[in-house]
CSV table of C-alpha atoms in Angstrom, one decimal:
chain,number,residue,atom,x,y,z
A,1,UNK,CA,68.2,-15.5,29.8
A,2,UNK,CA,66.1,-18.4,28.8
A,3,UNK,CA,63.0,-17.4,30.8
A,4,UNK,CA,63.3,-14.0,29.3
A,5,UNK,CA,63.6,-15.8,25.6
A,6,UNK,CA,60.5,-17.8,26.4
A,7,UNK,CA,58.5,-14.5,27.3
A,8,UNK,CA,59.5,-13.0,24.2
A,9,UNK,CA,58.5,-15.7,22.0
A,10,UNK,CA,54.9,-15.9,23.8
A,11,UNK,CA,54.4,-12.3,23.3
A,12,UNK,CA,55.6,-12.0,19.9
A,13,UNK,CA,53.3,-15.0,19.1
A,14,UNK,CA,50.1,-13.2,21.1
A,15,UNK,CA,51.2,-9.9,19.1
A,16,UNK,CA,50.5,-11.9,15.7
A,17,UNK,CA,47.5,-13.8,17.1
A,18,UNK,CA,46.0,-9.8,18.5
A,19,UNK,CA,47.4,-8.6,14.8
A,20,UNK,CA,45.7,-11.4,12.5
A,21,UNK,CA,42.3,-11.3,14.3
A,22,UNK,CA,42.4,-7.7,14.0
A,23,UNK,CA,43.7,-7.8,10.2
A,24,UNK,CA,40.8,-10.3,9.5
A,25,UNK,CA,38.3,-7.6,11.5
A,26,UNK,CA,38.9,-4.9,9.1
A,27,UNK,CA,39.2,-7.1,5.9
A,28,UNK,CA,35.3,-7.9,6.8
A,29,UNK,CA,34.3,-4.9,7.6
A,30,UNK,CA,36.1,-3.1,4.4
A,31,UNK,CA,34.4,-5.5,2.1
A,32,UNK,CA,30.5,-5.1,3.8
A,33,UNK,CA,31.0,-0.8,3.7
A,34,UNK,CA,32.0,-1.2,0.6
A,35,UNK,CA,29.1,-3.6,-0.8
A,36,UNK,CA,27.1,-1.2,0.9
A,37,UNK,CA,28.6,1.6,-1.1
A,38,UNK,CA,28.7,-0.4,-4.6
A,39,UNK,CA,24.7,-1.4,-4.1
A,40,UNK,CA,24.0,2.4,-3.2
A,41,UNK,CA,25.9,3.9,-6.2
A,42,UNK,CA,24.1,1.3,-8.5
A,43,UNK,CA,20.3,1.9,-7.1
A,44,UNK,CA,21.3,5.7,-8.1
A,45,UNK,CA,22.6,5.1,-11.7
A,46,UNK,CA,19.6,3.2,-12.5
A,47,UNK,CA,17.4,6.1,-12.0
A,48,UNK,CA,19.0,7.6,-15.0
A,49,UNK,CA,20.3,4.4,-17.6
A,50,UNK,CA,19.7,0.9,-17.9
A,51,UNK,CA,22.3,-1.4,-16.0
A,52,UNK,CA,24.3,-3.9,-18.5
A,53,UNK,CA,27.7,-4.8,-18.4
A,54,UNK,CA,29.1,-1.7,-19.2
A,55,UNK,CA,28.3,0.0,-16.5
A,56,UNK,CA,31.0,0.8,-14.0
A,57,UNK,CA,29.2,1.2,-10.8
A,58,UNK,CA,27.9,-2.6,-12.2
A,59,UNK,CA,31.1,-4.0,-13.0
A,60,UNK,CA,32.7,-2.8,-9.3
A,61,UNK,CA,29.1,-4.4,-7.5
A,62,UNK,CA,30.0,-7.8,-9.5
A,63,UNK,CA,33.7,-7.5,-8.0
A,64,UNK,CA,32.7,-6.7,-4.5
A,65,UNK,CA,30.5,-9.2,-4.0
A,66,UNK,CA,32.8,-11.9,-5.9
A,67,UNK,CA,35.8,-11.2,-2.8
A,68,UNK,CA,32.9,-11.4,-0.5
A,69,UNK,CA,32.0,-14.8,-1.5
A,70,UNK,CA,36.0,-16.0,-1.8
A,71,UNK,CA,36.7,-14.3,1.5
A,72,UNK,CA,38.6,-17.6,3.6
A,73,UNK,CA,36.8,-20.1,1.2
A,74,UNK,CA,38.6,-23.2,1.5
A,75,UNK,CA,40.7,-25.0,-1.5
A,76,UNK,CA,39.6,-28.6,-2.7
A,77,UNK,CA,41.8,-31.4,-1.4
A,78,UNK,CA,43.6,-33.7,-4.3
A,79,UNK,CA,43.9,-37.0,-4.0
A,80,UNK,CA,47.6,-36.4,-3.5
A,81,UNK,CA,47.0,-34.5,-0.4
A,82,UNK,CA,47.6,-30.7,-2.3
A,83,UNK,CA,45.3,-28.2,-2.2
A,84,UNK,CA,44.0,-26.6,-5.2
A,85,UNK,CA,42.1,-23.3,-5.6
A,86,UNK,CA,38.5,-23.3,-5.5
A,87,UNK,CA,35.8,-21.0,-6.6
A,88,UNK,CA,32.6,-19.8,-5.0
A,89,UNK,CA,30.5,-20.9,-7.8
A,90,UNK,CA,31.4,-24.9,-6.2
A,91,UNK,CA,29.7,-23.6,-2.7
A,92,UNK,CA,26.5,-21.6,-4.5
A,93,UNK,CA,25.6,-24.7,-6.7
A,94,UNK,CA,25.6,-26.7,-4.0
A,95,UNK,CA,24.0,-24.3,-1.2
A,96,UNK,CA,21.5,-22.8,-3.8
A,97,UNK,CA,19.9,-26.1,-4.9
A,98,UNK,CA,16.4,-25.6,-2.5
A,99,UNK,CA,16.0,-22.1,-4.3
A,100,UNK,CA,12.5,-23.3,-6.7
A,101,UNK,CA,12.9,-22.5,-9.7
A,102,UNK,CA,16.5,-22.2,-9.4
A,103,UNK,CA,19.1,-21.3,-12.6
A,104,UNK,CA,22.0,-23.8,-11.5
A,105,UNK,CA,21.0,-26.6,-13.7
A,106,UNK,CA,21.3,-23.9,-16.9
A,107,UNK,CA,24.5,-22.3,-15.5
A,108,UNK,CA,25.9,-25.6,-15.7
A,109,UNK,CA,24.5,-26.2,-19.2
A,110,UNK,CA,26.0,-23.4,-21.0
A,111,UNK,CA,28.6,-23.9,-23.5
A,112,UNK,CA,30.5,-20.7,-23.8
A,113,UNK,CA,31.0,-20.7,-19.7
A,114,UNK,CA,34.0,-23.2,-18.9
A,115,UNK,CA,35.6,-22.4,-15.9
A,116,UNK,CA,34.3,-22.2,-12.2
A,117,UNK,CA,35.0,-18.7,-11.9
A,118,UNK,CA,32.9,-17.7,-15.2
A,119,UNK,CA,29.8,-20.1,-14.2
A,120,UNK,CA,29.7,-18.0,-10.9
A,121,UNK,CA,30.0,-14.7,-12.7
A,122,UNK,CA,27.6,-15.8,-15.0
A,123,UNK,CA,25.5,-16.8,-11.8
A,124,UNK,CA,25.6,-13.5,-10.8
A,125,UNK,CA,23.7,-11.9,-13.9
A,126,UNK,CA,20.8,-13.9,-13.9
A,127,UNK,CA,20.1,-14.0,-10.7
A,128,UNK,CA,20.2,-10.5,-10.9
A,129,UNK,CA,18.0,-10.1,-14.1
A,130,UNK,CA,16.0,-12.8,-12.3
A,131,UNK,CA,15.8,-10.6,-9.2
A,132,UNK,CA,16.5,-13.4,-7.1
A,133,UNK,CA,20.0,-12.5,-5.8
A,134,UNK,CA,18.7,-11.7,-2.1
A,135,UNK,CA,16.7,-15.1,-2.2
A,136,UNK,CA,20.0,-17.4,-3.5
A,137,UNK,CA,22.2,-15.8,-0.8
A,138,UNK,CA,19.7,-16.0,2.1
A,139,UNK,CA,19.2,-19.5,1.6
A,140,UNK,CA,22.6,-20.7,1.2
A,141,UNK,CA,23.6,-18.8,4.5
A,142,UNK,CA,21.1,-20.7,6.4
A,143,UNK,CA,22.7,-24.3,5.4
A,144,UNK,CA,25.0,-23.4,8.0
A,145,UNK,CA,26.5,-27.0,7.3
A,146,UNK,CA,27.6,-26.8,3.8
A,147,UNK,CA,28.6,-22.9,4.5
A,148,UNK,CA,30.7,-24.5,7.7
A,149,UNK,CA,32.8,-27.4,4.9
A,150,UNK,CA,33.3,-25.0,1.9
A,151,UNK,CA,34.6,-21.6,4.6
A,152,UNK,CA,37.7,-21.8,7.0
A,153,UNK,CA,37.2,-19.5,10.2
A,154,UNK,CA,36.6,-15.8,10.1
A,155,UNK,CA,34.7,-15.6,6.7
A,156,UNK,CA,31.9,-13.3,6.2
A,157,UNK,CA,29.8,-15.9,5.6
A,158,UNK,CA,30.3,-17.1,8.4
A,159,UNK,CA,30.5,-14.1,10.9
A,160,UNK,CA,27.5,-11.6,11.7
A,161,UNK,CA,27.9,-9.8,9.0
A,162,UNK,CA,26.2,-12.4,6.8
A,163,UNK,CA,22.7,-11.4,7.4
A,164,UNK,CA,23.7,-7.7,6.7
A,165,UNK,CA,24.7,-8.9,3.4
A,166,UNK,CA,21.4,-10.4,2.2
A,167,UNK,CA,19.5,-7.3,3.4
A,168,UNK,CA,21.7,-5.1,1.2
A,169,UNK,CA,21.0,-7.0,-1.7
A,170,UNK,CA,17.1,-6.8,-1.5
A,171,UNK,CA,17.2,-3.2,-2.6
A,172,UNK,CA,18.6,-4.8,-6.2
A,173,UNK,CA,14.9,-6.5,-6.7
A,174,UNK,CA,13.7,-2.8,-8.1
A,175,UNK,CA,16.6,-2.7,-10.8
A,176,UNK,CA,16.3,-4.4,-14.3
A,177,UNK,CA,19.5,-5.3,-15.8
A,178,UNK,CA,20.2,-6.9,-18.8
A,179,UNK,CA,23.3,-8.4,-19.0
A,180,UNK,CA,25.2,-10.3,-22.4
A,181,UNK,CA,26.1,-13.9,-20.9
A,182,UNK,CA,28.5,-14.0,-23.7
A,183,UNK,CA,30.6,-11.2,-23.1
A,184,UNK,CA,33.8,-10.8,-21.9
A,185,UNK,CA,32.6,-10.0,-18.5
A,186,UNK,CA,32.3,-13.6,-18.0
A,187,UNK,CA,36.2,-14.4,-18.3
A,188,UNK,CA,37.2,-16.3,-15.6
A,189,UNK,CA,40.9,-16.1,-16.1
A,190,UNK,CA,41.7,-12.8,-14.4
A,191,UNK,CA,39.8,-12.2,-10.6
A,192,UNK,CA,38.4,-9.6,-10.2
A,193,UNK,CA,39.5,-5.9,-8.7
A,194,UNK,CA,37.6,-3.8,-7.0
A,195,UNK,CA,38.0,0.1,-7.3
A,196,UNK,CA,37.7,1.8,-4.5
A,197,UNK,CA,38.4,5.6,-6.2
A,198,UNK,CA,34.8,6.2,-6.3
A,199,UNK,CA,34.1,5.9,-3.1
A,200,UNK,CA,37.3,7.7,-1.7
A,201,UNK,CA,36.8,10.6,-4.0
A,202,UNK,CA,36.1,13.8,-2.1
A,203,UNK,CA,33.4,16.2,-4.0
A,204,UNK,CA,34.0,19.4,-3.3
A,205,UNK,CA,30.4,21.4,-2.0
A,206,UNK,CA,29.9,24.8,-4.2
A,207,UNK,CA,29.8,26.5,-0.7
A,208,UNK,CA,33.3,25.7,-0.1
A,209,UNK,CA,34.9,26.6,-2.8
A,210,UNK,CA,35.9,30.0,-1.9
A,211,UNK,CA,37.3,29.0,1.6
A,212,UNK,CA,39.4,26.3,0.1
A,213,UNK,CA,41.0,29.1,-2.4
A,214,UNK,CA,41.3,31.2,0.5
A,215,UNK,CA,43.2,28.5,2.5
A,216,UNK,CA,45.1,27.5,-0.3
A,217,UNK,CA,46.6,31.3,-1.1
A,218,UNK,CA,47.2,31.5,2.9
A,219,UNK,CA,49.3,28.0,2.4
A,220,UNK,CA,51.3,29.6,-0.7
A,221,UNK,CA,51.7,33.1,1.1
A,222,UNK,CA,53.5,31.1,4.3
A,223,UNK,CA,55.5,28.9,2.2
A,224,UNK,CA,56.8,31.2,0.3
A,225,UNK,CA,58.6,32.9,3.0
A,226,UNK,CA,60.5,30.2,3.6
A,227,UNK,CA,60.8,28.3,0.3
A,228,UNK,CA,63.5,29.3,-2.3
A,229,UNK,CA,63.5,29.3,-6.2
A,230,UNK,CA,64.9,26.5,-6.8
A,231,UNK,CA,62.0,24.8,-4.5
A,232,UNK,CA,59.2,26.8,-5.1
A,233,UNK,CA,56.3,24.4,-7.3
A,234,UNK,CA,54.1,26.0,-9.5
A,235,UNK,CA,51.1,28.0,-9.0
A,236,UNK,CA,47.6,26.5,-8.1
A,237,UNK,CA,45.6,26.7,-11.2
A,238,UNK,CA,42.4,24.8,-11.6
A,239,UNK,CA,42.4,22.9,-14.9
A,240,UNK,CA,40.0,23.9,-17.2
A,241,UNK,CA,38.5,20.2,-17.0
A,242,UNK,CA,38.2,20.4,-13.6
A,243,UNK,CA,35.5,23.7,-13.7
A,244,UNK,CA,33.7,21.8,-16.8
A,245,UNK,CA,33.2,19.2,-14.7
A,246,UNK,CA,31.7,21.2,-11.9
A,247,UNK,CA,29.7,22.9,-14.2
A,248,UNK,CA,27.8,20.1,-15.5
A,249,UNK,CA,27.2,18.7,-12.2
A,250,UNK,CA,25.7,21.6,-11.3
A,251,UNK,CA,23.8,21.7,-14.2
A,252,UNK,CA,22.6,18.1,-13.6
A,253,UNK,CA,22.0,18.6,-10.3
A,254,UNK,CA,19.7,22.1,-11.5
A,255,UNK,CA,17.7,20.0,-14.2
A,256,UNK,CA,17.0,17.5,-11.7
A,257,UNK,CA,15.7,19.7,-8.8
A,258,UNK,CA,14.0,21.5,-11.9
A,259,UNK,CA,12.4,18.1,-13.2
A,260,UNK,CA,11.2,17.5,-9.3
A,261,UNK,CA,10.1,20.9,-8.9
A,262,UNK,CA,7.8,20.3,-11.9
A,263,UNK,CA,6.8,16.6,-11.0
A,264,UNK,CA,6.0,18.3,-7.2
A,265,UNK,CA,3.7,21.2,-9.1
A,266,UNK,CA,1.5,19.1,-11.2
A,267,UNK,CA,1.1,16.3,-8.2
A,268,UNK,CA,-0.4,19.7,-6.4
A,269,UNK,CA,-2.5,20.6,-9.5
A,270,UNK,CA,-3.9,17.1,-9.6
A,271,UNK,CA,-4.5,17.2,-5.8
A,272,UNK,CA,-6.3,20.8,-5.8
A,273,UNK,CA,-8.5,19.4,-9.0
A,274,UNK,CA,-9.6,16.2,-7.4
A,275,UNK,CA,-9.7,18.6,-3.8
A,276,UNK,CA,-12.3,20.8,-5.6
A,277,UNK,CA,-14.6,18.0,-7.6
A,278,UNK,CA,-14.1,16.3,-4.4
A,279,UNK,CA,-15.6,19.9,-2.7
A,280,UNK,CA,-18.6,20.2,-5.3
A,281,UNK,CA,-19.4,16.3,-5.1
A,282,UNK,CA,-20.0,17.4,-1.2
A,283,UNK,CA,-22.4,20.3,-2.3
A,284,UNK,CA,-24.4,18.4,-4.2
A,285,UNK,CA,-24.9,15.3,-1.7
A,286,UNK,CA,-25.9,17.9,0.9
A,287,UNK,CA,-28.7,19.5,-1.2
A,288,UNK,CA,-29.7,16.0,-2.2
A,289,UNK,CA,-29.6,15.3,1.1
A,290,UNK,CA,-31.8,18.4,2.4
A,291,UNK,CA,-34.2,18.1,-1.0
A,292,UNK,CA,-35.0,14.4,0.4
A,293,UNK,CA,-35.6,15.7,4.0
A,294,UNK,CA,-38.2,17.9,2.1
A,295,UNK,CA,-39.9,15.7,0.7
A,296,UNK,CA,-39.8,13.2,3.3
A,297,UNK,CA,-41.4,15.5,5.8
A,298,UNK,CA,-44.2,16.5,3.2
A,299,UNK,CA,-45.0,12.4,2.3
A,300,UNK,CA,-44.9,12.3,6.1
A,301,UNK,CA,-47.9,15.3,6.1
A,302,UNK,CA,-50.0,13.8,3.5
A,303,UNK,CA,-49.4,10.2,5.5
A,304,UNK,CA,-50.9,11.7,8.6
A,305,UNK,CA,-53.4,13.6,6.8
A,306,UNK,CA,-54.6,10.6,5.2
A,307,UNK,CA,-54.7,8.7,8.3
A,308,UNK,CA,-56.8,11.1,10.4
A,309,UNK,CA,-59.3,11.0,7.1
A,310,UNK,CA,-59.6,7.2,7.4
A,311,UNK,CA,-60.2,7.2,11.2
A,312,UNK,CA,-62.8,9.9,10.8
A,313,UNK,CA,-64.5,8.0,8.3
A,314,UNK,CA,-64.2,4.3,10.5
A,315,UNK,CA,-65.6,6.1,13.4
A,316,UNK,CA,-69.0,7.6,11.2
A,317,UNK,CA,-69.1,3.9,9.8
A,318,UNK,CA,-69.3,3.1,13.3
A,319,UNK,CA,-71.6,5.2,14.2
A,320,UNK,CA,-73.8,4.5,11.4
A,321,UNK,CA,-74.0,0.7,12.1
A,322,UNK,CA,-74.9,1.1,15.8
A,323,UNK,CA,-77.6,3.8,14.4
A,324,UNK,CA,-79.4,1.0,12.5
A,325,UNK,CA,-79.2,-1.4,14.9
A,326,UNK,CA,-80.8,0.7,17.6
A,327,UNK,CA,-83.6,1.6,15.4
A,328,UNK,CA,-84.4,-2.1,13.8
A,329,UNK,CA,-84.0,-3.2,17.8
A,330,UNK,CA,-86.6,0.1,18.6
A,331,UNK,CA,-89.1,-1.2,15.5
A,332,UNK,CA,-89.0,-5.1,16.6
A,333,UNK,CA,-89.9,-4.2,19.8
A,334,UNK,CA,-93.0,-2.0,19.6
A,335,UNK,CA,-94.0,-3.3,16.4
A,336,UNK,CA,-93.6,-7.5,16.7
A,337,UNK,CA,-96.3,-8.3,14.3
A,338,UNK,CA,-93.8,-6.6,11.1
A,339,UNK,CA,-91.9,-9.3,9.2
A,340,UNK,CA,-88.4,-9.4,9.8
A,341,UNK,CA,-87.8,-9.1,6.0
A,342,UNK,CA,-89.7,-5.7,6.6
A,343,UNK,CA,-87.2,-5.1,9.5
A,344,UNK,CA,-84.0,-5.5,8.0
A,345,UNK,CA,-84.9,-3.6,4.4
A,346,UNK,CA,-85.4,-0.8,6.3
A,347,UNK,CA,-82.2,-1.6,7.7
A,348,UNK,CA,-80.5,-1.5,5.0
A,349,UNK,CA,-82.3,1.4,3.8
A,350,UNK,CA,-81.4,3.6,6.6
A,351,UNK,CA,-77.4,2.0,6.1
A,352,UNK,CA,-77.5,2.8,2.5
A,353,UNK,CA,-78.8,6.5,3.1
A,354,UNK,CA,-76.8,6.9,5.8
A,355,UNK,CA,-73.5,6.0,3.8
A,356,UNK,CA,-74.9,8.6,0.9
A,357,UNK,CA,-75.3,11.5,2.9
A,358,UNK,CA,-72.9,11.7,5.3
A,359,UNK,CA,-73.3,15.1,7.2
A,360,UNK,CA,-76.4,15.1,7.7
A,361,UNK,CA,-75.9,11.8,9.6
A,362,UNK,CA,-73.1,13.1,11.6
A,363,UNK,CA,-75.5,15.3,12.9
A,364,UNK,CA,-77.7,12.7,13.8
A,365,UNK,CA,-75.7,11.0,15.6
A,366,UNK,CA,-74.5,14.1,17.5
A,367,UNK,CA,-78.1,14.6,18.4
A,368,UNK,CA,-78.2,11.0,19.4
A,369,UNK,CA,-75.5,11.2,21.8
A,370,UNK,CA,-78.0,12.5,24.7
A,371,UNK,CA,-80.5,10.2,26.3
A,372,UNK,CA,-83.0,13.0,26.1
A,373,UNK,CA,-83.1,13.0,22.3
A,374,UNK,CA,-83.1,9.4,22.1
A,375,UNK,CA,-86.5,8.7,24.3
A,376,UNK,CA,-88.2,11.7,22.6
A,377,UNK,CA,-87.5,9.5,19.5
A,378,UNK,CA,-88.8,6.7,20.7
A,379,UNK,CA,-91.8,8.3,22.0
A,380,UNK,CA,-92.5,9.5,18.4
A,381,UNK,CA,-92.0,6.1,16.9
A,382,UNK,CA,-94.0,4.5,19.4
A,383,UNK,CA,-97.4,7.0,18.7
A,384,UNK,CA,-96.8,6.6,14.8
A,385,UNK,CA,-97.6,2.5,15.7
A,386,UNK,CA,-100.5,3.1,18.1
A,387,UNK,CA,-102.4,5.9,15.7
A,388,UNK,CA,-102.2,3.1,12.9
A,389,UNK,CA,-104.3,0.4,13.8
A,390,UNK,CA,-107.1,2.6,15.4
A,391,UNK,CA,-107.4,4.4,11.4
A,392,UNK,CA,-107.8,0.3,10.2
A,393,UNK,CA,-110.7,0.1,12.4
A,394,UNK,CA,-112.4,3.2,11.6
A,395,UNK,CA,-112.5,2.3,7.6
A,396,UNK,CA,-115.7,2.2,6.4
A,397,UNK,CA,-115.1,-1.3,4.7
A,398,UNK,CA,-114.4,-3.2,8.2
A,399,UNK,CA,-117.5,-1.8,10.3
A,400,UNK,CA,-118.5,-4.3,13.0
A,401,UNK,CA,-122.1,-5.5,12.4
C-alpha cells in the first residue's frame, strides 16, 4: 500500500510538472500569434487614418506587448524579505540605456507620469513616434545578463521566441503615430487587457452566404421534427445591422479595388508615354547616327582626295628638282669656262618656270624618262657650245694679223 502511495504521488507530481511546462508553452505562443496579429491589424489601419490613442487596433498593440514584457518578470525583494510587484518599465530603463540617443532620461523627467507602469506606457509611445521600438527591444534582449536578473524561467524574453518579437516590430518603423503623453492612456493603475474578439471573429466570404442559409434551413427543417412548441427558438432572421454592415464592407472593399484599378491605369499611361518618347528618342539617335556615318565617309573622300593631290604634286616637285640639277650638272660640264653664278640663275630659272607651268613639265619629264631622249639632248646642248666660239673668231673685229 505504501509503494503504491509513493507512485501515485510521483506521477501526480510529473502530471503537474508535464501540465505547467505545457501551460507555460501555450501562454508564449498565445501572446507572439497574437502580437503578430495586433502589429498586422495596425500596419493595415494606417493605410487609411492616422494612429493616436484612440485607435483600437492601437490601444490592443500597447496591451499585447505590455503582457509580453511582464510575462514571468520577477518581483523586487524588500528589505523584509517580501516580494513586491514590479513593472517592465524597471527592466527597459535599465537594458535600454546603450540605445544613443535614447528617451529614458525624459521618461523619467516627466511630471504628469508617476507610477512604473505609466512611465513604461509612456515608453512605449515615443519610442514608437520615435520609430525606434525595434531598436530598444533588440538591444535589451542581447544583455542577456540583466534580461536573466529581472525574468524567472520560461519568459518570452528569455525563450526563442524573443528574436521573433523584435523582427515583428520592425514593420512599425513605416507608421507615424502621434500619441497625447498626457492622456488617460497613460494610467497606470489598471493593467492592461487585451481583446482577443478581433482576431477570433469569423467574416463571412460573399460566396458563402447562400450555402450557410441553405445549411441553416436544412438545420431548422431536422430540428423541427423532433422539437416541440414549447422548445422551438425563433426563426433565423439576419438583423438589419448585420446586412448594413456587409454592405459597406463591400462597398469599401469596391472603392478600394476601384481606387487600385485607377492607380494601376495611370501607372500604365505613364509607362506607355515614357515607352513611346523613349521609342522616338531611339529614331532620332539612329538617323543622327546614320547622318554622321554620311558625312564621315564623305570627309573620309575629300581626305583621300586631298591626299593623292599632295603626293601628285611632291612627286612633280621631285621631278622638277632632279630636272635642274641634271641640266646645271650637263652645262658645267661641257661649258667649264661659264661662272657658276651663270649656272645656278639658270637654275633657278628653269625651277621657277618649271613650278609656273606645270604640264608642260610633266611632259618633260615623261620624255626624259628614256635614255634615248636624254643623250639626244645632250647632243644638242653640246653643238649649241661648240658652234659658239667658232662665230667669235670669224667677227670681223678679231681678225688675226
Amino acid at each position: 500500500m505504501a509503494s503504491r502511495s509513493l507512485g501515485g504521488l510521483s506521477g501526480s507530481r510529473g502530471g503537474k510538472k508535464s501540465l505547467s511546462a505545457r501551460n507555460a508553452a501555450v501562454e508564449r505562443r498565445n501572446l507572439i500569434t497574437v502580437c503578430r496579429y495586433s502589429v498586422k491589424t495596425l500596419i493595415d489601419r494606417s493605410c487609411f487614418e492616422t494612429i493616436d490613442d484612440s485607435s483600437p487596433e492601437f490601444n490592443n498593440f500597447a496591451a499585447v506587448l505590455e503582457q509580453i514584457l511582464s510575462h514571468r518578470l520577477k518581483g523586487q525583494v524588500t528589505w523584509f524579505g517580501y516580494e513586491s510587484p514590479r513593472s517592465f518599465w524597471d527592466y527597459i530603463r535599465v537594458a535600454c540605456r546603450k540605445v544613443s540617443q535614447n528617451c529614458i532620461c525624459s521618461i523619467e523627467n516627466m511630471e504628469n507620469v508617476s507610477s512604473s507602469r505609466a512611465k513604461g506606457r509612456a515608453w512605449i509611445r515615443v519610442a514608437l513616434m520615435e520609430k525606434h521600438l525595434s531598436e530598444y527591444i533588440s538591444t535589451a534582449l542581447r544583455d542577456f545578463k540583466t534580461t536573466r536578473r529581472f525574468y524567472e524561467d520560461g519568459a518570452i524574453v528569455l525563450g526563442e521566441e524573443a528574436n521573433m518579437l523584435a523582427g515583428m516590430l520592425l514593420g512599425l518603423n513605416a507608421i507615424d503615430f502621434s500619441f497625447c503623453l498626457k492622456g488617460e492612456g497613460l494610467d497606470g493603475i489598471f493593467p492592461a487587457v487585451i481583446d482577443y474578439t478581433p482576431y477570433l471573429k469569423f467574416e463571412q466570404s460573399s460566396d458563402s452566404i447562400s450555402s450557410d442559409e441553405e445549411e441553416l434551413r436544412t438545420w431548422g427543417s431536422s430540428d423541427s421534427e423532433s422539437s416541440t412548441p414549447e422548445n422551438m427558438g425563433p426563426p433565423f432572421i439576419m438583423d438589419e445591422n448585420s446586412w448594413f454592415t456587409k454592405c459597406k464592407r463591400v462597398k469599401q472593399k469596391y472603392q478600394r479595388t476601384l481606387e487600385q484599378k485607377g492607380y494601376l491605369e495611370e501607372l500604365l499611361r505613364l509607362r506607355e508615354n515614357q515607352l513611346s518618347e523613349s521609342v522616338s528618342q531611339n529614331k532620332i539617335l539612329l538617323q543622327r547616327m546614320e547622318d554622321s556615318e554620311v558625312a564621315h565617309k564623305l570627309e573620309k573622300e575629300q581626305l583621300e582626295y586631298i591626299i593623292v593631290e599632295l603626293q601628285d604634286q611632291l612627286k612633280s616637285y621631285q621631278s622638277l628638282d632632279q630636272l635642274s640639277a641634271e641640266v646645271s650638272f650637263s652645262q658645267t660640264s661641257l661649258d667649264p669656262s661659264h661662272s657658276q653664278g651663270d649656272g645656278k640663275q639658270d637654275t633657278l630659272n628653269l625651277m621657277s618656270e618649271g613650278k609656273e607651268d606645270t604640264p608642260s613639265l610633266l611632259g618633260l619629264c615623261g620624255s626624259l624618262t628614256s635614255v634615248a631622249s636624254y643623250k639626244s639632248l645632250t647632243s644638242l646642248k653640246s653643238n649649241d657650245y661648240v658652234a659658239s666660239p667658232t662665230t667669235e673668231i670669224t667677227s670681223p673685229g678679231l681678225t688675226p694679223s
